[in-house]
JSON list of C-alpha atoms in Angstrom, two decimals:
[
{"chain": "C", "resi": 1, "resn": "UNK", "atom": "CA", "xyz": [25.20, -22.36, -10.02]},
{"chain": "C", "resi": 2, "resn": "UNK", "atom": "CA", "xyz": [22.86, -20.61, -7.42]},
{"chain": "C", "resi": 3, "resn": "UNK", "atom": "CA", "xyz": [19.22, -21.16, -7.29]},
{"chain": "C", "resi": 4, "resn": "UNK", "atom": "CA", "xyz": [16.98, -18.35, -6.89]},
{"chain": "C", "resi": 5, "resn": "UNK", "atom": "CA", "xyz": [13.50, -18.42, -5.94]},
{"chain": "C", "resi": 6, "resn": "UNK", "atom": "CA", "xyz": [11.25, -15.65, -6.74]},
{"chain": "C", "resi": 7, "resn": "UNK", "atom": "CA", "xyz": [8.38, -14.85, -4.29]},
{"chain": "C", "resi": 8, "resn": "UNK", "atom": "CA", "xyz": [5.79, -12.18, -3.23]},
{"chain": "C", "resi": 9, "resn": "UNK", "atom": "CA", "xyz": [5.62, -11.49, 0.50]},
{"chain": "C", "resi": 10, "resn": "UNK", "atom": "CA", "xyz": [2.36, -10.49, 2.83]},
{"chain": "C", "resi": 11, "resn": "UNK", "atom": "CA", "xyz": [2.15, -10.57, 6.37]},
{"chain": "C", "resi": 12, "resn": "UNK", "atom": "CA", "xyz": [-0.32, -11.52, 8.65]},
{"chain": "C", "resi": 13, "resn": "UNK", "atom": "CA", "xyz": [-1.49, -7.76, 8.96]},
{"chain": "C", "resi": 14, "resn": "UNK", "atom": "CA", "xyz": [-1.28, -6.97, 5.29]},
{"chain": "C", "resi": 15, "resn": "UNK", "atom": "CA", "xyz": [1.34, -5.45, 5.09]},
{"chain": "C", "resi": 16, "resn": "UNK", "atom": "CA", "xyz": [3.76, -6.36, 1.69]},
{"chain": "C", "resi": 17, "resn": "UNK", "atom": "CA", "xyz": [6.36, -6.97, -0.37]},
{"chain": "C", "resi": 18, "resn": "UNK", "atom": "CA", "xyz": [5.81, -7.07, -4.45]},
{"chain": "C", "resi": 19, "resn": "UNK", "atom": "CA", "xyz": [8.76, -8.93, -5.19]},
{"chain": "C", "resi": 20, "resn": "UNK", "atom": "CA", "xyz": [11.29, -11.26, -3.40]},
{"chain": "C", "resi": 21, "resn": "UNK", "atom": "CA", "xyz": [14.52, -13.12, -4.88]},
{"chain": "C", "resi": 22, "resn": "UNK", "atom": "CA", "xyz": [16.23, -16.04, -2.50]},
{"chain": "C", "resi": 23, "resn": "UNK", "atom": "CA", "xyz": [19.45, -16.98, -2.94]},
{"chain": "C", "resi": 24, "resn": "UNK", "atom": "CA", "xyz": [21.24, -19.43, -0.72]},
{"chain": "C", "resi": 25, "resn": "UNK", "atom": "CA", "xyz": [23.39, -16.76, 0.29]},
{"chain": "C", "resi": 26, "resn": "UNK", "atom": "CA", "xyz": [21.08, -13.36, -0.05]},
{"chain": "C", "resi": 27, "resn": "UNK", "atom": "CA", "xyz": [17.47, -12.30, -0.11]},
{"chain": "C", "resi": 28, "resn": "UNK", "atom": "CA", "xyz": [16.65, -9.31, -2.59]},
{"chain": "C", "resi": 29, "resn": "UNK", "atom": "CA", "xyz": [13.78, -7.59, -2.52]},
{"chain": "C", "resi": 30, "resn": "UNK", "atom": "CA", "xyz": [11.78, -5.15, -4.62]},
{"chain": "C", "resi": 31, "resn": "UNK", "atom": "CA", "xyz": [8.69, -2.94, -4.70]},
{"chain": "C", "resi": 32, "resn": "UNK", "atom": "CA", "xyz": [7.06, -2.26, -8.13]},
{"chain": "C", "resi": 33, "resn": "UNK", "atom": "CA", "xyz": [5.44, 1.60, -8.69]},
{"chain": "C", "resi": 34, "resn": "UNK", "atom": "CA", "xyz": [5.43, 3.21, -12.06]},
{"chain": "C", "resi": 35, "resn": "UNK", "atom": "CA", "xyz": [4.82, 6.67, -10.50]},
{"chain": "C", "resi": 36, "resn": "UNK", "atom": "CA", "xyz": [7.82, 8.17, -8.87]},
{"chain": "C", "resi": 37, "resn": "UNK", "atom": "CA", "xyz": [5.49, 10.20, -6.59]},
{"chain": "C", "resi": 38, "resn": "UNK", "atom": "CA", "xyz": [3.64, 6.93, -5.00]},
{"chain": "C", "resi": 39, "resn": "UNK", "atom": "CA", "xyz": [4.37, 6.90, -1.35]},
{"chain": "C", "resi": 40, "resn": "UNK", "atom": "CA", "xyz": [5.94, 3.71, -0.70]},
{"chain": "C", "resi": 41, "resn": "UNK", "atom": "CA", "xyz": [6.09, 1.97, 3.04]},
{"chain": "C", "resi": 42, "resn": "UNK", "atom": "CA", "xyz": [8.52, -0.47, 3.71]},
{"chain": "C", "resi": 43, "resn": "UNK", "atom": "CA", "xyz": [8.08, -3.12, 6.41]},
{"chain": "C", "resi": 44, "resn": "UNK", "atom": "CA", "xyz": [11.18, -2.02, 8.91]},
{"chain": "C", "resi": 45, "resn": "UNK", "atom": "CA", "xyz": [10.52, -5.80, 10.39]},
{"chain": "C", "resi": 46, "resn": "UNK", "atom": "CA", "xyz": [10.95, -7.28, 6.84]},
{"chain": "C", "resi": 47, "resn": "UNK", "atom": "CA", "xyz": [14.22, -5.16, 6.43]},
{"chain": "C", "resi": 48, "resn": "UNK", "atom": "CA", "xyz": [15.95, -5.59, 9.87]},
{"chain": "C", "resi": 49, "resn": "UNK", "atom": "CA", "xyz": [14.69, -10.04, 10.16]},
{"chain": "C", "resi": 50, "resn": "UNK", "atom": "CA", "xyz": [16.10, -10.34, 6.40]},
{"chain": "C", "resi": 51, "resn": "UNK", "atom": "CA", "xyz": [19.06, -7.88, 7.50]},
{"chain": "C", "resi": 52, "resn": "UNK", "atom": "CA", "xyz": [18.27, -7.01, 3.27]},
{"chain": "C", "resi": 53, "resn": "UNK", "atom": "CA", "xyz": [17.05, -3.71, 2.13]},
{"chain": "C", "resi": 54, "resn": "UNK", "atom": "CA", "xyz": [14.24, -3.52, -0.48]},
{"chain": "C", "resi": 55, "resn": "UNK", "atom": "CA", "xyz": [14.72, -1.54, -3.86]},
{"chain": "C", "resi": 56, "resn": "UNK", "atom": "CA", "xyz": [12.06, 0.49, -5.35]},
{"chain": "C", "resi": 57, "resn": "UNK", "atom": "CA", "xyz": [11.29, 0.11, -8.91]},
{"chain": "C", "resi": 58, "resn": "UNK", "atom": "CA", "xyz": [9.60, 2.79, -10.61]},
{"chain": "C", "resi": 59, "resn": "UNK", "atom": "CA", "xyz": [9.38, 4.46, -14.58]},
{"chain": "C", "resi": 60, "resn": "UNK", "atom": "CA", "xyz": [12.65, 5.65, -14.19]},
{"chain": "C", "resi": 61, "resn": "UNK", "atom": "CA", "xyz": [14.96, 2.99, -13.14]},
{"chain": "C", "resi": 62, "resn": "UNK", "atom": "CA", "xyz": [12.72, -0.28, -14.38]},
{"chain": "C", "resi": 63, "resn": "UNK", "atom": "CA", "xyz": [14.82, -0.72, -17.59]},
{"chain": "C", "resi": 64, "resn": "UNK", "atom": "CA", "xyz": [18.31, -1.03, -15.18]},
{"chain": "C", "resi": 65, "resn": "UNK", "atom": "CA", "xyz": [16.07, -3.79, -13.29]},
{"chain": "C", "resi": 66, "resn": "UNK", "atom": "CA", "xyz": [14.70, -5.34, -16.42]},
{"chain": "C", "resi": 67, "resn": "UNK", "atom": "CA", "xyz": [18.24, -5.43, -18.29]},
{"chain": "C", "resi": 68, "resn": "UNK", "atom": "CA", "xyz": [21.39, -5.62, -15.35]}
]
């Protein structure tokens, strides 16, 4: 059985990440808005380090994330 650990992510310059799930063998990560139209930024550093991309969660597609 895998461990996860959950975990929210800020750098140094305040920059962020809502929503992080570590996995020995993958990191997953998420960014909450319930608006579809919110302008979301991304941390490229974040993405490219973790080699991960991170999933936007919005009121569209939260019941997929809330119910795999």
């Amino acid at each position: 059985m895998l461990k996860t650990k959950s975990q929210f992510l800020r750098t140094r310059s305040q920059q962020e990440i809502d929503y992080v799930e570590i996995t020995p063998d993958e990191i997953t990560a998420y960014e909450f808005k319930w608006s579809k139209k919110t302008k979301v930024k991304i941390p490229k550093s974040f993405e490219t380090y973790y080699n991960t991309t991170v999933t936007i969660i919005n009121s569209s597609n939260f019941i997929s994330f809330l119910n795999p």
